[in-house]
Every structure is written in structure tokens, then in C-alpha cells.
Coordinates of C-alpha atoms (C1' of nucleotides) in Angstrom, one line a residue:
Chain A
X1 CA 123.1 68.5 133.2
X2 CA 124.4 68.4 129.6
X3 CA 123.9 64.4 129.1
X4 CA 122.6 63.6 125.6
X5 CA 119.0 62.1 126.3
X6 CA 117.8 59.2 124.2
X7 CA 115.0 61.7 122.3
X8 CA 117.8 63.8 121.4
X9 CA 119.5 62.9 118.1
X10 CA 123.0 61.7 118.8
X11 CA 123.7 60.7 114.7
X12 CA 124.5 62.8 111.9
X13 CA 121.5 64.2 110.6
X14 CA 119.9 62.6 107.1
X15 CA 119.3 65.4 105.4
X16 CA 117.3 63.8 102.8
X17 CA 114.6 63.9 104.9
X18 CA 113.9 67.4 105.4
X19 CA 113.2 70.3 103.3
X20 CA 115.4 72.0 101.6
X21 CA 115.7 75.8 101.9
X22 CA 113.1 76.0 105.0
X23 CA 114.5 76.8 108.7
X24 CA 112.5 77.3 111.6
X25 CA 113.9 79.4 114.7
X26 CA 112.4 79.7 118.1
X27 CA 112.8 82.6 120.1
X28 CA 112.0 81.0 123.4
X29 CA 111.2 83.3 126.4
X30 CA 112.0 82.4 130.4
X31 CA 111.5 84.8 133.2
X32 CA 113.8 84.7 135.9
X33 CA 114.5 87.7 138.8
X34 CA 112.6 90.0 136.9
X35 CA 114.8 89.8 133.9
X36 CA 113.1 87.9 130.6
X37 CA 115.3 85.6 128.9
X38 CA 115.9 83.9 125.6
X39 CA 117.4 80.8 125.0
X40 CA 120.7 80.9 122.8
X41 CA 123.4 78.3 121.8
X42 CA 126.6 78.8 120.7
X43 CA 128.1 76.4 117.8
X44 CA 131.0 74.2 118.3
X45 CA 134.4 75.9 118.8
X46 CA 133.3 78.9 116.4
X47 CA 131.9 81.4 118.7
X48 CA 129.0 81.6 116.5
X49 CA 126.0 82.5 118.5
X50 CA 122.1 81.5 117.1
X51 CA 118.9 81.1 118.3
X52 CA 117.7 77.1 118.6
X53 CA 116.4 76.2 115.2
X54 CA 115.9 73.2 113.2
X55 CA 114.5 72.1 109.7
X56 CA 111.0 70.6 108.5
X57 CA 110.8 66.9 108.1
X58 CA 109.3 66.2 104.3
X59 CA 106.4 64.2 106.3
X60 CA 105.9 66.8 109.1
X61 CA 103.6 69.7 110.2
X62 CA 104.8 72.7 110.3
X63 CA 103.7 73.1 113.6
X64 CA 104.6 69.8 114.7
X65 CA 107.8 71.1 113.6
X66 CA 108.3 73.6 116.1
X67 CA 106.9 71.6 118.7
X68 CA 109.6 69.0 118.0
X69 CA 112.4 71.3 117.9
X70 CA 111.5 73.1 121.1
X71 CA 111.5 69.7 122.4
X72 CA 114.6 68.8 120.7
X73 CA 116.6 71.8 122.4
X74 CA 115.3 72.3 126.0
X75 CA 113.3 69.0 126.6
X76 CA 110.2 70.6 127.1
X77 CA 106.4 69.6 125.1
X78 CA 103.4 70.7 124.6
X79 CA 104.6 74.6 125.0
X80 CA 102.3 77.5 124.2
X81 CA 103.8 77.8 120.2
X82 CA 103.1 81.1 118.4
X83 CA 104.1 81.6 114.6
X84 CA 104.9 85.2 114.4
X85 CA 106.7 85.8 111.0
X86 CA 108.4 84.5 108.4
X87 CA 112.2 85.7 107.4
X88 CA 113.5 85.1 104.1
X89 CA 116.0 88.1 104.1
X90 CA 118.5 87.4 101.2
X91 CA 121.5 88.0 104.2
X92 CA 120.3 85.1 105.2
X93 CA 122.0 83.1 102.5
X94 CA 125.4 84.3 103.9
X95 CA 127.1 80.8 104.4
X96 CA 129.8 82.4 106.0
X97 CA 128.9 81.3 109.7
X98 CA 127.8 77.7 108.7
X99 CA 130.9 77.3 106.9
X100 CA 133.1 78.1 109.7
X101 CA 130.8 76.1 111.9
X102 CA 131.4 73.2 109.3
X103 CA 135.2 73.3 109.0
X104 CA 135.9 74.0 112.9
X105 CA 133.8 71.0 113.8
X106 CA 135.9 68.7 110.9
X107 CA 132.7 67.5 109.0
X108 CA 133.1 67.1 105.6
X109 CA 131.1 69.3 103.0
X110 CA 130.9 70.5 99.4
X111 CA 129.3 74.3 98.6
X112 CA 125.9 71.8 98.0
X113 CA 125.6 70.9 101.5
X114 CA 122.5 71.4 103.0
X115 CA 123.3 73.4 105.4
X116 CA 125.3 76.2 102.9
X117 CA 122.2 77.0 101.2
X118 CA 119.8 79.9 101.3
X119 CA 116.9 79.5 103.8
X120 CA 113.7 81.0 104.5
X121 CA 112.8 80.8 108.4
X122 CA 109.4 80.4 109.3
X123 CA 109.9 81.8 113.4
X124 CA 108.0 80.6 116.5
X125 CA 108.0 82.2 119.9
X126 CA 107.1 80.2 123.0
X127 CA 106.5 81.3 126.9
X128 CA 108.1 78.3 128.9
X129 CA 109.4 77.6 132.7
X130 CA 112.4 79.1 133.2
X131 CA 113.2 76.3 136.2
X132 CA 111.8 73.0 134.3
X133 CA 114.2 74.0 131.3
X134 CA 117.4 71.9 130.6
X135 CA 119.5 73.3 128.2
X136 CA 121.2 70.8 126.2
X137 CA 123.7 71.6 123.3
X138 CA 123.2 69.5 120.4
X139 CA 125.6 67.8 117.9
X140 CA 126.5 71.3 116.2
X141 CA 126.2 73.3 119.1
X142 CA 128.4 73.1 122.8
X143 CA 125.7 75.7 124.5
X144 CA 122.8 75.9 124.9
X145 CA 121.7 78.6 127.5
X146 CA 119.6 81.7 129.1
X147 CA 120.9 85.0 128.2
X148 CA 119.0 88.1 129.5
X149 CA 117.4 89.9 126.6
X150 CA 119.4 93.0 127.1
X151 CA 122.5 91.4 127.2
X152 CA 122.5 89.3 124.2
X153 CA 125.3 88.1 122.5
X154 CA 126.3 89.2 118.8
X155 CA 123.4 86.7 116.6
X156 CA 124.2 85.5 113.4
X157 CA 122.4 86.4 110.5
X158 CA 119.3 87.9 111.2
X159 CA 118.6 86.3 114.5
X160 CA 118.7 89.6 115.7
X161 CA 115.9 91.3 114.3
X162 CA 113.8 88.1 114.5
X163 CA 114.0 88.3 118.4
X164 CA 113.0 92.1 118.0
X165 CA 110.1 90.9 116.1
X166 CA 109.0 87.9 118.6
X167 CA 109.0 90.7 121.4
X168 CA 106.9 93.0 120.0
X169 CA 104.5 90.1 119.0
X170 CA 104.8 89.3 122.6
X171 CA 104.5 92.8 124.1
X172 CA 101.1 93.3 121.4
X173 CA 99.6 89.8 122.4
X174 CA 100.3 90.2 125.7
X175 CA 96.6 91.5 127.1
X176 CA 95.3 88.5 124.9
X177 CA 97.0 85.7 126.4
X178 CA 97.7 84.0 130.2
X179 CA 101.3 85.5 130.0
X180 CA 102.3 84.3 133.6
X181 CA 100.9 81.0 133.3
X182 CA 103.9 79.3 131.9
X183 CA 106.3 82.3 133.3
X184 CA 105.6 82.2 137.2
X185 CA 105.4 79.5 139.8
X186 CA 102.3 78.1 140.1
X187 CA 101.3 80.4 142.7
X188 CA 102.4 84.2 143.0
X189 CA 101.8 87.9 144.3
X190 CA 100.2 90.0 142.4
X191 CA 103.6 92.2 142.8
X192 CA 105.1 89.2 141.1
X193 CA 102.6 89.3 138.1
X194 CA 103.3 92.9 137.6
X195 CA 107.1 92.5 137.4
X196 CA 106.5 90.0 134.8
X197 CA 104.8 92.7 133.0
X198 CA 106.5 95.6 133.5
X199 CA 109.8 93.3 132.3
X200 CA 108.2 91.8 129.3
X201 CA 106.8 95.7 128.3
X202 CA 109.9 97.3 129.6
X203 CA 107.5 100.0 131.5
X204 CA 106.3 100.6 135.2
X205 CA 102.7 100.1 135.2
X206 CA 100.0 101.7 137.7
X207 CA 99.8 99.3 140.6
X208 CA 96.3 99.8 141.6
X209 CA 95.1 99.7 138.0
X210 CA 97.1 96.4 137.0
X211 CA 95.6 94.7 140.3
X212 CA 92.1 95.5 139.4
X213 CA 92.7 94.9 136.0
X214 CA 93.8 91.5 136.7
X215 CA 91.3 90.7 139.2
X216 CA 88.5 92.0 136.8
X217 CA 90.1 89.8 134.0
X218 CA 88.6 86.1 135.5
X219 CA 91.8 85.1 135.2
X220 CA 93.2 84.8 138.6
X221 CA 92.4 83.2 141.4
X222 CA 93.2 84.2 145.2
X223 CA 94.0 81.6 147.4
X224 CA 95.6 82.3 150.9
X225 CA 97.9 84.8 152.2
X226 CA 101.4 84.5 151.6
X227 CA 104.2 85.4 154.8
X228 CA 106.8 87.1 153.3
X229 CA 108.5 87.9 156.5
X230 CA 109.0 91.3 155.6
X231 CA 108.1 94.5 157.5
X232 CA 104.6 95.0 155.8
X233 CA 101.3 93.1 155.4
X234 CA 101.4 89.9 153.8
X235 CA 99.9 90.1 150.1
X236 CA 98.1 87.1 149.0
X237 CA 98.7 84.2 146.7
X238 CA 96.8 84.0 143.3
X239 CA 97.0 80.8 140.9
X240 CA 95.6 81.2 137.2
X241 CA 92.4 79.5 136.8
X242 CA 93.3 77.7 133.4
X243 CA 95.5 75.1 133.7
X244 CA 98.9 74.7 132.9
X245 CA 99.9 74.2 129.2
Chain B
X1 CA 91.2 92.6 78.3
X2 CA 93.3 89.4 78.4
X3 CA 95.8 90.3 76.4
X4 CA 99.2 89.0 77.7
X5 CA 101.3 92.6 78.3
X6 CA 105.2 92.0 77.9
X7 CA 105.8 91.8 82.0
X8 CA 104.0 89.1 82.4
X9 CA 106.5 85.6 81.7
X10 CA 104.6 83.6 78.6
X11 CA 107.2 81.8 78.4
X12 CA 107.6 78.4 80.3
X13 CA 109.2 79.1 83.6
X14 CA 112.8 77.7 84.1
X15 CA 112.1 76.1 87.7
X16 CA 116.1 76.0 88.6
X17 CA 115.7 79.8 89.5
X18 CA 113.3 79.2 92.2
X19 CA 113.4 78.1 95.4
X20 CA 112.2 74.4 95.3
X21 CA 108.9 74.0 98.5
X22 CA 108.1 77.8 99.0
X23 CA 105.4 79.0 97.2
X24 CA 103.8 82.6 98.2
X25 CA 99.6 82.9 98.3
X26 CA 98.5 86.4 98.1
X27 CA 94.6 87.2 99.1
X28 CA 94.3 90.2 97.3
X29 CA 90.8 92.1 98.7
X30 CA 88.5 94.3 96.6
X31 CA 85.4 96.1 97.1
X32 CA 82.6 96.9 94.7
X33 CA 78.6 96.8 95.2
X34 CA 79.3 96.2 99.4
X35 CA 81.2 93.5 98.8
X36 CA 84.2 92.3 99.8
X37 CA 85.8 90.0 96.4
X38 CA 88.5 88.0 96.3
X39 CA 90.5 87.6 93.5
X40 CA 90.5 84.0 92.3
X41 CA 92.1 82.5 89.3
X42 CA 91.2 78.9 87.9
X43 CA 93.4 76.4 86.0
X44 CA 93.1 75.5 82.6
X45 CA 90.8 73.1 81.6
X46 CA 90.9 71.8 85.1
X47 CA 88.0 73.3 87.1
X48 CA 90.5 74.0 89.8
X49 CA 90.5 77.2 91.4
X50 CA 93.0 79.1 93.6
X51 CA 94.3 81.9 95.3
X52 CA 97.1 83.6 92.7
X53 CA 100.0 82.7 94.2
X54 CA 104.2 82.5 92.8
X55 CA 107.3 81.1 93.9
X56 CA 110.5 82.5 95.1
X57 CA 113.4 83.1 92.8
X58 CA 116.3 82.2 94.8
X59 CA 118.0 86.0 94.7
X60 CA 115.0 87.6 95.4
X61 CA 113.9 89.4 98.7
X62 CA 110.7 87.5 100.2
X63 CA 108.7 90.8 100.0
X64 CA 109.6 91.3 96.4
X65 CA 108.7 88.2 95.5
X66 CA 105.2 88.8 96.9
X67 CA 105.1 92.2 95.5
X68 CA 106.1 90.4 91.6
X69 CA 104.0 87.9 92.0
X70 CA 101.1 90.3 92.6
X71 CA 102.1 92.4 89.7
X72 CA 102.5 89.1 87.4
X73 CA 98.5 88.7 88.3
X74 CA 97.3 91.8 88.7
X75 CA 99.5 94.3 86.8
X76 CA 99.2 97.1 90.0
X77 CA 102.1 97.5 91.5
X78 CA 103.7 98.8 94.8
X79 CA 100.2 97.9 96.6
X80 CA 100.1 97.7 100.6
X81 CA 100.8 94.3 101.1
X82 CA 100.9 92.1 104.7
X83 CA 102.1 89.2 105.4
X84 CA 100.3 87.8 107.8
X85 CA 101.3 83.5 107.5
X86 CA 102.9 80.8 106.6
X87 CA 100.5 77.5 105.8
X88 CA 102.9 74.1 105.9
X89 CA 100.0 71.5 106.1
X90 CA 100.7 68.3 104.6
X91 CA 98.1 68.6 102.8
X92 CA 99.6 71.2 100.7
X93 CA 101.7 68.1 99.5
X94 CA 98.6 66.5 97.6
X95 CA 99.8 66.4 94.5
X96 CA 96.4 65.8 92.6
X97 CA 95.1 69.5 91.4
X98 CA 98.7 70.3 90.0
X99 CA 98.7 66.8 88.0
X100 CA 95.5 67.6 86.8
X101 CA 96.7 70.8 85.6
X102 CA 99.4 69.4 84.0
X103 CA 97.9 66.7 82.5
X104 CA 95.5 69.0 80.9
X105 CA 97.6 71.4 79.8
X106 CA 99.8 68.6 78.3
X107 CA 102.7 69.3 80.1
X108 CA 105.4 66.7 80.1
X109 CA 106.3 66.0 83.7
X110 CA 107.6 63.3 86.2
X111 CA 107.1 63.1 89.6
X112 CA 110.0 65.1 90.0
X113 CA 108.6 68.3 88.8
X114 CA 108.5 71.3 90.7
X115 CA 105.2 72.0 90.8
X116 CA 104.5 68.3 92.4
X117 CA 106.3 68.1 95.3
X118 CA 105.4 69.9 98.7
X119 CA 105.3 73.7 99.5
X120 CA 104.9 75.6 102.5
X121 CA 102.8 78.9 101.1
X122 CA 104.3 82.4 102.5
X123 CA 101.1 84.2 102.4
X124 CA 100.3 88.1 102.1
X125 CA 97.4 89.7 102.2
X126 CA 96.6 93.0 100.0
X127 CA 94.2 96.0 99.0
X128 CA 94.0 96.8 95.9
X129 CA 91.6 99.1 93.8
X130 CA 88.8 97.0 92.2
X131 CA 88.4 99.2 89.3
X132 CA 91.9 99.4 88.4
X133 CA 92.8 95.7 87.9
X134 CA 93.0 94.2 85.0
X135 CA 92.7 90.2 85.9
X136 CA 95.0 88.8 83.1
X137 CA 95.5 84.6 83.6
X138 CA 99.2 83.7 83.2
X139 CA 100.3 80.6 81.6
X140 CA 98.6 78.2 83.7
X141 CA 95.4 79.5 84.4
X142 CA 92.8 80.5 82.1
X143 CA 90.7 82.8 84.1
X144 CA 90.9 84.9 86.5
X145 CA 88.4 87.0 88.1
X146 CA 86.7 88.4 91.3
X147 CA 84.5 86.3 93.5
X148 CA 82.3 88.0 96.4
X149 CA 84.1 86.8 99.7
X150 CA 81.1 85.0 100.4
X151 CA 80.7 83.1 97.2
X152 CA 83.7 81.7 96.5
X153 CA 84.4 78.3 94.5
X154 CA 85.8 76.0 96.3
X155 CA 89.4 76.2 96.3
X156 CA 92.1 73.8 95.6
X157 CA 94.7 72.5 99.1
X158 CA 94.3 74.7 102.1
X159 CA 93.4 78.1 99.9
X160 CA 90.3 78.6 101.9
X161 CA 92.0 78.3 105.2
X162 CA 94.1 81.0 103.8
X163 CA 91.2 83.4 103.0
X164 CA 89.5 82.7 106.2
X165 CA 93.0 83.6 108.1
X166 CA 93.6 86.6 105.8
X167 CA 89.9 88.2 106.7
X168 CA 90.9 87.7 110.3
X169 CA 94.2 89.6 110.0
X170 CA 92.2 92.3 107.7
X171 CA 89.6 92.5 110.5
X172 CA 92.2 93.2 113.5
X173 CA 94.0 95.1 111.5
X174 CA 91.6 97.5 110.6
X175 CA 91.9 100.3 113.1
X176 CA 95.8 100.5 112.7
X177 CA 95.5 100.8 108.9
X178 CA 93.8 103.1 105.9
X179 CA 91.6 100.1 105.1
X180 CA 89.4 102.6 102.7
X181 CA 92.6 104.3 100.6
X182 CA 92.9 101.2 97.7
X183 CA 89.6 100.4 97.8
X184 CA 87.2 103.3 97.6
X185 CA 87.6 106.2 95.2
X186 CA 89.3 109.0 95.1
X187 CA 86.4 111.1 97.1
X188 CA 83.6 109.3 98.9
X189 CA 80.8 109.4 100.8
X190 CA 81.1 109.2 105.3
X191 CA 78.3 106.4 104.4
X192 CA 80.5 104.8 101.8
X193 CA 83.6 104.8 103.7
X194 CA 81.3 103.2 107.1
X195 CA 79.5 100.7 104.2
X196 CA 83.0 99.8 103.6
X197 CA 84.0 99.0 107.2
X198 CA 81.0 97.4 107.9
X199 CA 81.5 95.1 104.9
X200 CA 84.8 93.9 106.1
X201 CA 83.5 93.3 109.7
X202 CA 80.4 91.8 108.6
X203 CA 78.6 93.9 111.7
X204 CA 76.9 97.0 111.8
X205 CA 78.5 100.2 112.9
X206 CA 77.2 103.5 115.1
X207 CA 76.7 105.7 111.9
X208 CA 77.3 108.9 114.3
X209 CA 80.1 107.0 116.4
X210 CA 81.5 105.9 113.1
X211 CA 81.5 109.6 111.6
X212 CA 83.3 111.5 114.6
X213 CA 86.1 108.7 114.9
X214 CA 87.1 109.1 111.5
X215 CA 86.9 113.2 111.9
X216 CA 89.0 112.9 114.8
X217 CA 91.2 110.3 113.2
X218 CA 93.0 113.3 110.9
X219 CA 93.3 110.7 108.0
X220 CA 90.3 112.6 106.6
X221 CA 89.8 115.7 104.5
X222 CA 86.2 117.4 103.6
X223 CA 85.5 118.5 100.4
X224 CA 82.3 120.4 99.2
X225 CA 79.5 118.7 99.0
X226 CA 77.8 116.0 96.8
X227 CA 74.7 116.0 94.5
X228 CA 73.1 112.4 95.2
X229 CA 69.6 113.7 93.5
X230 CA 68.0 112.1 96.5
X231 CA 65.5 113.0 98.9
X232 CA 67.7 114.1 101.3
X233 CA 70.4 116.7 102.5
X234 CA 73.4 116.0 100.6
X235 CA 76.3 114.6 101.9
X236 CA 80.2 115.7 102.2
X237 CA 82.5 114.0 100.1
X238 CA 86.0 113.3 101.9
X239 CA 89.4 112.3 100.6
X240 CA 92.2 111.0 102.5
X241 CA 94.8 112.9 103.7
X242 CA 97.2 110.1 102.5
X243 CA 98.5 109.4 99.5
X244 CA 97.5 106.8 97.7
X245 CA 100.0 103.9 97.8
Chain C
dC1 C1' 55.3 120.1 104.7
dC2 C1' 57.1 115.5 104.8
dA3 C1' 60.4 111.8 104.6
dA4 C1' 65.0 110.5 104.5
dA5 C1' 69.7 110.8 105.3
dA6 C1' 73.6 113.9 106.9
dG7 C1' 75.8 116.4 110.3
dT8 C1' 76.5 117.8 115.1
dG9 C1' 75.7 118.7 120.2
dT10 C1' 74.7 116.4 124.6
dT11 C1' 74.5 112.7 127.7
dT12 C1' 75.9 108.4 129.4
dT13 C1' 79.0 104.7 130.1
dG14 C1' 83.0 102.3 131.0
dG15 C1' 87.9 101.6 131.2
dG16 C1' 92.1 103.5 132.8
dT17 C1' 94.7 106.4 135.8
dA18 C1' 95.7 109.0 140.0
dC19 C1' 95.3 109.5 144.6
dA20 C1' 93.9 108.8 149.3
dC21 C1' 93.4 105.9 152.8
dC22 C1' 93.3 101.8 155.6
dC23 C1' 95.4 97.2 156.7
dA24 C1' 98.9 94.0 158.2
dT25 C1' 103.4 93.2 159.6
dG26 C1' 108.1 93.2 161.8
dA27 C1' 111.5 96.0 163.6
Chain D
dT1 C1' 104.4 103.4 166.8
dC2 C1' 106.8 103.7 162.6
dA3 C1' 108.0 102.4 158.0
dT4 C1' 106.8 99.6 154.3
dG5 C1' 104.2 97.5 150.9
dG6 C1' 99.3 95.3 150.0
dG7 C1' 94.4 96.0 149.1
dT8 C1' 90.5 98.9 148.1
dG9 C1' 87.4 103.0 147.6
dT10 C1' 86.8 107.5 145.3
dA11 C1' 87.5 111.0 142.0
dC12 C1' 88.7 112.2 137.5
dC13 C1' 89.7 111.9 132.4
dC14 C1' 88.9 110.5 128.0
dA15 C1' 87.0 108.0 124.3
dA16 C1' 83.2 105.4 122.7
dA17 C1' 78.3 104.7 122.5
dA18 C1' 73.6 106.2 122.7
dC19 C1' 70.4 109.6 121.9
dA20 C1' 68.4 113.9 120.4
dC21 C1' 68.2 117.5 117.5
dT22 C1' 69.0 120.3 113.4
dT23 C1' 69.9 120.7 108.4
dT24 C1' 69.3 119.8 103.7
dT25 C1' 67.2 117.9 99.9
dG26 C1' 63.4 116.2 96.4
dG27 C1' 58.9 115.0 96.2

DNA sequence: CCAAAAGTGTTTTGGGTACACCCATGA
DNA sequence: TCATGGGTGTACCCAAAACACTTTTGG
């Protein structure tokens, strides 16, 4: 779509109101035709690709944070959230990029702005729907979309490594958490399931072991069988029992 | 001792070189006696006790700063060090411990001060050898000393949250790391080294189990024997292949 | 010789992988 | 009936756990 909705702010931002120096970036993960993607925008007319990120409200949770700028950029709420690391890289100070996103976009600004200042970035991954996402650009940005996570555009700063850093947390966490649950469609093969996993770890996995490890796990349910119209027997359906998040 | 040595800053800090809302909490893990100690320091003439923490300078790398702040308190230096969170409740924002300390200490201050606005703590975990700290208080603090991880004071803002999430990332991390290297001797005992790891898991251990995995682990090296003047055959002593960090 | 703790060999178990085989399906 | 992919049983491997046994030491 790309309409500005009414949650969305539209206004300048008052930067008195959030803290100074503190940045939070969200490396957020879609699955789509057994490719995983991360969500990227691009800043106004300067060609200057980041990952979504925001600041911290003075009267705000961290976490609540997070939540708020996930929701901010792709609409979505209540998102599985996972702090992974904190950056505070001295490259990060490099006001190049903001500068240049600054002067292209006409907004006035002394070396004090807010955004020219040196910032620690406390980073968040989150699983969510590819298909329920709408990427919207915000007031410094004119994109806001999917990339595949091989074929990434050049990141400013150290957006880079912090990606490389959610995906391993991902790829390390990934026996401990309902991966597919906010990945898949509600219902899915188990060949599906193992994509998912094989694209997240970047390896094939053993098919018989990954079905009986799953099956074994609690986690899955079978439901009925699924025609695929194909030349073979039909494989079944499987929903996760927990619910949605 | 308590004697202030000249790396350690006696005079009063100049705030403008640090980043204003970032502080960095370190947990800094001991063992003596089979027990796990924290290392705790307590505000003058205040009662209040808390986790030795620092700030950023703003051209300082977020690691270094961890690794200063660590040698400010402990005078060891180039220790393993983790970091494993970063804590943004609100509640870090109560203002009422620091005023006390201030207050106390006679310290001129408005409400403006550094140390009385909010901070989210960057927070590291490290090992360090019991024996070979020398707990010196800084300007602030007039004691500080080791408390047995399950005896601790209670602890000013969310310290205690911090512990508590610091033994958790100790306890996975375990396996993956040469928990025993800063925090035994030199040479040990097999039973030491599994008194050690049972100490930090709070759980019992398969003393046979417990011996072959660390054979087979390679981090090991056998030495002659030990003396113990007890009733029994005497044991190994081992040393780890590792150096010491 | 006994008790206590250290060290080591043997057995059992359980998870993971490999492989074989059958099943269902459409061409 | 063939090819293809899904589901499951069986065999094997390896590492961890459980157990048994021997060794060493001082009393």
C-alpha cells in the first residue's frame, strides 16, 4: 500500500522526548519461497540503506520500545521480540550517512542534532508473517521492504554485522523456540517445516530424523491429509499446538 | 589494602566525557570455600549496595569501557568478560539511591546531574580470580567486597535482576567455556574442578561422568599426584592446557 | 584390614543418522 | 506399473549416564 496510517507518525519528530545517544535496530526475519528475508528501508533520495530502527522514549521500556517500533515500521504487534546484543562500535558515530540523509531531505540541522550524535544500539530480532507484513516508509525513509538475506544491499554503519549477529542468535535458539509458528501458514507439510530450517541454518537436514524429531518434540500437530496434486502420496497437514503470538 | 593506586580516578569525574543514560553493570563471579561470590560495592554512608558498574566515555569502544570499568574496581585486567544484556527498566530512572548518595557524600547537585537522570545498564558478566583481587572502593563507594551469591544485600534498582540474568548466561554458557581457568588455581583437584561446576549449577554432577568428559574435553593436562594426608588414594592434580587469560 | 576417595573399564541408554521399505498418487 | 515423494521401522553410532571394580592412602 504505502498510505501513511494514523498510528504512524506523520510530524517531525520531538526529540526531546527520547534519549539521547541510545538507538534500537530490529533485524526482522520473513520467510517467503524458501528464501528468509529481512526487512530494510532505504532513506529519502540518499541511497542509504538501514535496517528499521528507532530511539527510546524518556518514559518508555526498553522493550516496549521495540515493540513499538516494529509496530511503527511494518504495522504488526505483539511479535515474538528477542534482544540479542548491544552495538556501541565507535564507527557507529560516523555522521556521515545521517548527514547526507539530512541535507538531501532539506531539513534543517546544526552538528548538535540529535540525530548526528554517537549512538549505542541496543538490537532486537523478531520472527514475523511474511504475508500480514505491510511495509511502510516513514518520514526519513521512501522504502521500506523484504530483501533476501543473501542478497542484501550495502548497510550503513554496522547494520551489517548486527544482522550476522541476529542470525546466528537465531540459528543457536532455533531448537529452543516454535520457529515456524510465526514463519509458516497456519497449517503446513512437514517438507515445508524443513525448508524453513534448512533456509534459516543454510544446511540440508536428514529428512527422516527432522520428521521424528519434530513429531517427538509435542510441538506439532497432524491434522488431515493435504492433495498436492502431484505424482506422489499426499503428505499431511500439521498446525503447531501453541497458539499464534 | 584500600589504598587508592594512581589508575584509579580520585578525582571528581568530569561528566561531559561520558555518554549521558548508559551506564555498564558488570557481575564479576568468584569462587572460594564452594561458593560462588559476587562482588558487591556499597555507597558511602548510604547503606546502598550495588553491582560495580561505570559509564561510557564518549570515544571509547563499548568493550573497553567494560574492560576499564572492571579494572577501575578490581585492578585485574584483560579478564574474560561477556556481555550478555542490556537492562532499560524504568525503574532504573528512580532517582532516590543516587540522591541519597549524593546527599551524603555532600555533593552539590541539581536535578540535572548526571548521575540523576535515567540509564539503560550495558551489562557484562566476568570471571575473575578470587585471590587476586584487591576490592579497592572508588570515590563513591566506601566498601567493597565479596558476597556469597546466595547471601547477597539487597541491591539498589534492578541489580538483582542483573545477577539473576548473569548466573543464567554463566549456567548455559558453561559447556562452551573454561569456566574453571580464572577461578581455580593454577593446579587442582578433578573433585575441585567438579565442586566448582556443581557450585555454579547448583545440582549435583556424575563424579565418574564428570571426570571422563573433562579428560576427553583436551582442555586438561595431568600432573603427578597430590599429597591430601587423607585416608585415601591421592588424587591427580590437573592444569589447563590454556593459558590463563 | 578397613574406610574413603580416586581412577578406570563395562554396560546401558537415548538421541541422531543412515538406510530400507512400504504407501499413496498421478501420469 | 512406474516415478516420485511421504511416512515409518530397523540398524548403527556415539556420547552420556549408571554401575562395578580396582587402586591408593592413613588409620
Amino acid at each position: 500500500m504505502g498510505t501513511m496510517t494514523d498510528h504512524r507518525p506523520a510530524e517531525p519528530m520531538n526529540w526531546e522526548l527520547y534519549m539521547p545517544g541510545i538507538s534500537i535496530d530490529c533485524v526482522i526475519f520473513g520467510y517467503h519461497n524458501k528464501e528468509l528475508k529481512i526487512l530494510i528501508l532505504e532513506y529519502k533520495k540518499s541511497g542509504i540503506f538501514a535496517l528499521p530502527g528507532g530511539f527510546l522514549r524518556k518514559d518508555e521500556e526498553l522493550k516496549d520500545a521495540a515493540k513499538r517500533v516494529l509496530f511503527e515500521r511494518t504495522g504488526l504487534r505483539d511479535i515474538y521480540l528477542n534482544q540479542f546484543h548491544t552495538f556501541g562500535s565507535l564507527k557507529r558515530g560516523d555522521i556521515g550517512p545521517m548527514h547526507t540523509v539530512l541535507r538531501k531531505n532539506n531539513m534543517p540541522f546544526d552538528n548538535r542534532h540529535f540525530l548526528l550524535q554517537r549512538f549505542i544500539s541496543v538490537s532486537y530480532y523478531a520472527l514475523v508473517d511474511f504475508k500480514q507484513v505491510d511495509p511502510v516508509a516513514d518520514i526519513l525513509s521512501d522504502s521500506c521492504q523484504w530483501y533476501d538475506s543473501h542478497h542484501l544491499p550495502p548497510l550503513m554503519l554496522d547494520h551489517h554485522e548486527i544482522f550476522e549477529k541476529a542470525l546466528e542468535h537465531l540459528r543457536n535458539n532455533i531448537d529452543r523456540s516454535v520457529v515456524g509458528l510465526n514463519l509458516l501458514d497456519d497449517t503446513f507439510t512437514m517438507r515445508e517445516l524443513q525448508n524453513l530450517y534448512e533456509t534459516i541454518l543454510g544446511e540440508k537436514l536428514n529428512r527422516t530424523g527432522f520428521h521424528r524429531k519434530m513429531m517427538l518434540s509435542g510441538q506439532l500437530k497432524r491434522l488431515g491429509k493435504k492433495k498436492t496434486g502431484k505424482a506422489h502420496r499426499s503428505p499431511f497437514v500439521y498446525k503447531f499446538t501453541e497458539e499464534k503470538k
